[in-house]
Amino acid sequence: DFEEEVFGEEEKTAFSEHSQKKERFISATRRMCENGTIALALASLCCKDMLVRKMAVAILGIVHEYGLDDAEASKVTGWSARPQLALVVGSLLEGLLGMEERGSEVGHVPKLPCPSALFLAHSFFIMGKPSSPMYAGVNGYFLKQDGGRFGDLNAVPGFGQMFFGKDREERIWMMRLLTEGMKGNHDYQVMGRRHAHTLVMAVMDTEGADMEEKRLCLSVLESALVNGGRGAVKGLLEGGLAGWL
């Protein structure tokens, strides 16, 4: 037939080998999504070291183009999270290009605030695990975004939805994110745009807060004081921390 007339044995063998390599790479991509490897690359985007951020973007770019967004990947059965995972990584890479500063060197990779990078990392890992107690909350956040895209590159993603929602698990998850995501004054400034610490203090004063939530509230404030620099100390004192204590 036509294929036999056009392609010789050598070409057909090469094509078969290429297809097998692509299938293996897609399979490897799925494993990396499920075991947390891609989540680690996402978390690395808040690393101070430019080389680490460049390596993370390179990994994400290759995985997105050849593993998540490839036409062959859509044929993989039982991987329902793939389209959303591909959309998140693709929109993130586009967003990073938009964040590049004028006059920056070629290949410059902007540093994400820690709350944003950690939210992405944890969420990416959760999106493929329907058994997770945070599965509904994380997917609900992305469903409310522009076509499921990720755009909160310089913010605390999902703060309003999860911190003020009725789901206790989501509120606790967000407070842990605020604690882990405080690594410097810039992170404090990013959280301050949402008045996160003032609201945390207000939540602790409510009758509905249980002991675990109160402990986490204190952890959020302690993390800000220890890791947020002088700006965080000044901001918290001006926000009424001393009187609240």
Short mmCIF file of C-alpha atoms in Angstrom, two decimals:
data_model
loop_
_atom_site.label_atom_id
_atom_site.label_comp_id
_atom_site.label_asym_id
_atom_site.label_seq_id
_atom_site.Cartn_x
_atom_site.Cartn_y
_atom_site.Cartn_z
CA ASP A 1 0.00 0.00 0.00
CA PHE A 2 0.96 3.70 0.07
CA GLU A 3 2.92 3.48 3.33
CA GLU A 4 4.94 0.54 2.08
CA GLU A 5 5.67 2.34 -1.22
CA VAL A 6 6.82 5.58 0.44
CA PHE A 7 8.60 4.25 3.52
CA GLY A 8 11.30 1.62 3.43
CA GLU A 9 12.11 -0.72 6.31
CA GLU A 10 14.74 1.68 7.67
CA GLU A 11 12.31 4.61 7.80
CA LYS A 12 9.57 2.51 9.39
CA THR A 13 11.99 1.23 12.03
CA ALA A 14 13.12 4.78 12.82
CA PHE A 15 9.51 5.96 13.06
CA SER A 16 8.63 3.05 15.36
CA GLU A 17 11.60 3.79 17.62
CA HIS A 18 10.62 7.47 17.76
CA SER A 19 7.06 6.56 18.74
CA GLN A 20 8.30 4.23 21.45
CA LYS A 21 10.61 6.93 22.86
CA LYS A 22 7.72 9.40 22.92
CA GLU A 23 5.48 6.91 24.72
CA ARG A 24 8.20 6.26 27.30
CA PHE A 25 8.71 9.98 27.87
CA ILE A 26 4.97 10.58 28.33
CA SER A 27 4.86 7.66 30.76
CA ALA A 28 7.85 9.10 32.63
CA THR A 29 6.15 12.51 32.73
CA ARG A 30 3.09 10.97 34.33
CA ARG A 31 5.23 9.29 36.98
CA MET A 32 7.04 12.59 37.68
CA CYS A 33 3.68 14.35 38.09
CA GLU A 34 2.46 11.70 40.50
CA ASN A 35 5.61 11.29 42.61
CA GLY A 36 6.21 15.00 43.23
CA THR A 37 9.18 15.57 40.89
CA ILE A 38 7.38 18.28 38.88
CA ALA A 39 6.07 19.79 42.11
CA LEU A 40 9.69 20.14 43.25
CA ALA A 41 10.57 21.98 40.03
CA LEU A 42 7.64 24.35 40.64
CA ALA A 43 8.72 25.01 44.23
CA SER A 44 12.25 25.77 42.96
CA LEU A 45 10.95 28.88 41.19
CA CYS A 46 11.19 30.77 44.49
CA CYS A 47 14.83 29.75 44.99
CA LYS A 48 17.32 32.62 45.29
CA ASP A 49 19.81 30.85 43.02
CA MET A 50 19.21 31.84 39.37
CA LEU A 51 20.77 28.61 38.07
CA VAL A 52 18.28 26.52 40.05
CA ARG A 53 15.38 28.56 38.64
CA LYS A 54 16.75 28.16 35.11
CA MET A 55 16.97 24.40 35.58
CA ALA A 56 13.40 24.33 36.90
CA VAL A 57 12.06 26.26 33.90
CA ALA A 58 13.99 24.01 31.50
CA ILE A 59 12.45 20.92 33.11
CA LEU A 60 8.96 22.42 33.04
CA GLY A 61 9.32 23.51 29.41
CA ILE A 62 10.42 20.08 28.20
CA VAL A 63 7.81 18.25 30.25
CA HIS A 64 5.05 20.57 29.03
CA GLU A 65 5.92 20.39 25.34
CA TYR A 66 6.74 16.70 25.04
CA GLY A 67 4.92 15.10 27.97
CA LEU A 68 1.82 17.04 29.00
CA ASP A 69 0.72 18.99 25.94
CA ASP A 70 1.78 16.49 23.29
CA ALA A 71 -0.98 15.09 21.07
CA GLU A 72 0.02 11.56 22.00
CA ALA A 73 -0.45 12.34 25.70
CA SER A 74 -4.15 12.96 25.11
CA LYS A 75 -4.50 9.30 24.13
CA VAL A 76 -3.28 8.04 27.51
CA THR A 77 -6.19 6.49 29.39
CA GLY A 78 -6.80 7.01 33.10
CA TRP A 79 -4.92 10.32 33.29
CA SER A 80 -7.85 12.68 33.74
CA ALA A 81 -5.75 15.43 35.39
CA ARG A 82 -3.44 15.83 32.37
CA PRO A 83 -5.30 18.65 30.54
CA GLN A 84 -5.44 20.78 33.70
CA LEU A 85 -1.81 20.05 34.54
CA ALA A 86 -0.77 21.05 31.02
CA LEU A 87 -2.79 24.27 31.25
CA VAL A 88 -1.28 25.24 34.59
CA VAL A 89 2.32 24.67 33.46
CA GLY A 90 1.74 26.34 30.10
CA SER A 91 0.16 29.46 31.60
CA LEU A 92 2.90 29.61 34.24
CA LEU A 93 5.63 29.60 31.58
CA GLU A 94 3.81 32.35 29.67
CA GLY A 95 3.45 34.35 32.87
CA LEU A 96 7.15 34.06 33.64
CA LEU A 97 7.96 35.49 30.21
CA GLY A 98 5.66 38.42 30.98
CA MET A 99 7.44 39.05 34.29
CA GLU A 100 10.88 39.48 32.72
CA GLU A 101 12.37 42.83 33.66
CA ARG A 102 13.52 45.29 31.02
CA GLY A 103 17.25 45.25 30.58
CA SER A 104 17.61 41.84 32.23
CA GLU A 105 20.11 39.40 30.79
CA VAL A 106 19.05 36.87 28.20
CA GLY A 107 17.62 33.80 29.90
CA HIS A 108 16.76 35.66 33.11
CA VAL A 109 14.16 33.74 35.12
CA PRO A 110 12.16 35.90 37.58
CA LYS A 111 11.97 34.72 41.16
CA LEU A 112 8.44 33.93 42.30
CA PRO A 113 7.28 34.84 45.80
CA CYS A 114 7.45 31.76 48.01
CA PRO A 115 3.67 31.65 48.70
CA SER A 116 2.95 31.55 44.98
CA ALA A 117 5.57 28.91 44.15
CA LEU A 118 4.59 26.67 47.07
CA PHE A 119 0.89 26.97 46.25
CA LEU A 120 1.68 25.83 42.71
CA ALA A 121 3.84 22.95 43.90
CA HIS A 122 1.35 21.61 46.44
CA SER A 123 -1.62 22.14 44.11
CA PHE A 124 0.05 20.41 41.17
CA PHE A 125 0.69 17.35 43.30
CA ILE A 126 -2.89 17.36 44.67
CA MET A 127 -4.62 17.77 41.29
CA GLY A 128 -3.78 14.20 40.37
CA LYS A 129 -4.98 12.74 43.67
CA PRO A 130 -8.80 12.67 44.00
CA SER A 131 -8.43 11.03 47.43
CA SER A 132 -6.75 14.13 48.87
CA PRO A 133 -8.93 16.20 51.25
CA MET A 134 -7.71 19.28 49.35
CA TYR A 135 -8.63 17.94 45.90
CA ALA A 136 -11.96 19.78 45.68
CA GLY A 137 -10.57 23.05 47.02
CA VAL A 138 -7.55 23.13 44.71
CA ASN A 139 -9.51 22.21 41.60
CA GLY A 140 -12.24 24.66 42.61
CA TYR A 141 -9.63 27.43 42.68
CA PHE A 142 -8.41 26.67 39.15
CA LEU A 143 -11.96 26.34 37.79
CA LYS A 144 -12.58 29.94 38.88
CA GLN A 145 -9.53 31.23 37.02
CA ASP A 146 -9.43 32.37 33.39
CA GLY A 147 -10.06 29.10 31.62
CA GLY A 148 -8.22 27.20 34.35
CA ARG A 149 -5.02 29.16 33.76
CA PHE A 150 -2.68 30.21 36.57
CA GLY A 151 -2.11 33.95 36.83
CA ASP A 152 -1.33 34.68 40.50
CA LEU A 153 2.42 34.88 40.01
CA ASN A 154 2.92 37.70 42.49
CA ALA A 155 0.25 37.00 45.09
CA VAL A 156 -1.06 34.49 47.61
CA PRO A 157 -3.20 32.28 45.33
CA GLY A 158 -6.50 31.05 46.69
CA PHE A 159 -6.22 33.02 49.94
CA GLY A 160 -9.71 34.51 49.90
CA GLN A 161 -11.42 31.30 48.81
CA MET A 162 -9.67 28.96 51.22
CA PHE A 163 -9.10 31.15 54.26
CA PHE A 164 -12.67 32.46 54.41
CA GLY A 165 -14.41 29.32 53.17
CA LYS A 166 -16.46 26.98 55.29
CA ASP A 167 -14.04 24.09 54.86
CA ARG A 168 -11.79 23.82 57.92
CA GLU A 169 -9.29 21.64 56.06
CA GLU A 170 -8.77 24.36 53.43
CA ARG A 171 -8.28 27.06 56.08
CA ILE A 172 -5.67 24.95 57.89
CA TRP A 173 -3.92 24.17 54.59
CA MET A 174 -3.75 27.88 53.76
CA MET A 175 -2.31 28.78 57.16
CA ARG A 176 0.39 26.15 56.73
CA LEU A 177 1.14 27.66 53.33
CA LEU A 178 1.48 31.12 54.89
CA THR A 179 3.88 29.70 57.48
CA GLU A 180 6.04 27.79 54.98
CA GLY A 181 5.92 30.58 52.41
CA MET A 182 7.47 33.27 54.61
CA LYS A 183 11.14 33.39 53.63
CA GLY A 184 11.83 37.12 53.42
CA ASN A 185 10.47 40.65 53.42
CA HIS A 186 9.14 40.38 49.86
CA ASP A 187 7.00 37.42 50.89
CA TYR A 188 5.66 39.50 53.78
CA GLN A 189 4.81 42.32 51.36
CA VAL A 190 3.00 39.89 49.05
CA MET A 191 0.96 38.54 51.97
CA GLY A 192 0.40 42.06 53.22
CA ARG A 193 -1.49 42.99 50.05
CA ARG A 194 -4.16 40.56 51.21
CA HIS A 195 -3.85 41.74 54.85
CA ALA A 196 -3.13 38.10 55.62
CA HIS A 197 -1.60 38.54 59.06
CA THR A 198 -4.23 40.97 60.32
CA LEU A 199 -6.91 38.54 59.20
CA VAL A 200 -5.10 35.64 60.85
CA MET A 201 -5.18 37.51 64.16
CA ALA A 202 -8.88 38.20 63.70
CA VAL A 203 -9.64 34.53 63.01
CA MET A 204 -7.83 33.44 66.16
CA ASP A 205 -10.13 35.65 68.22
CA THR A 206 -13.29 33.99 66.90
CA GLU A 207 -15.15 31.46 69.02
CA GLY A 208 -15.24 28.93 66.18
CA ALA A 209 -11.45 28.51 65.98
CA ASP A 210 -10.27 25.24 67.52
CA MET A 211 -6.92 24.62 69.21
CA GLU A 212 -5.15 23.45 66.04
CA GLU A 213 -6.25 26.56 64.16
CA LYS A 214 -5.06 28.79 67.00
CA ARG A 215 -1.66 27.09 67.06
CA LEU A 216 -1.36 27.59 63.31
CA CYS A 217 -2.30 31.26 63.67
CA LEU A 218 0.61 31.68 66.08
CA SER A 219 2.89 29.78 63.70
CA VAL A 220 1.98 32.17 60.86
CA LEU A 221 2.79 35.20 63.01
CA GLU A 222 5.99 33.66 64.38
CA SER A 223 7.19 32.84 60.88
CA ALA A 224 6.59 36.44 59.79
CA LEU A 225 8.50 37.85 62.76
CA VAL A 226 11.43 35.45 62.39
CA ASN A 227 11.75 35.35 58.60
CA GLY A 228 10.07 38.50 57.31
CA GLY A 229 12.80 40.97 58.26
CA ARG A 230 12.46 44.36 59.89
CA GLY A 231 9.68 45.35 57.54
CA ALA A 232 7.54 42.49 58.82
CA VAL A 233 8.19 43.36 62.48
CA LYS A 234 7.37 47.02 61.84
CA GLY A 235 4.24 46.13 59.84
CA LEU A 236 2.91 43.71 62.43
CA LEU A 237 3.46 46.15 65.28
CA GLU A 238 1.69 48.87 63.33
CA GLY A 239 -1.07 46.38 62.62
CA GLY A 240 -1.75 45.99 66.34
CA LEU A 241 0.22 42.86 67.18
CA ALA A 242 1.42 44.16 70.58
CA GLY A 243 -2.07 45.09 71.74
CA TRP A 244 -3.46 41.83 70.35
CA LEU A 245 -0.93 39.80 72.34
#
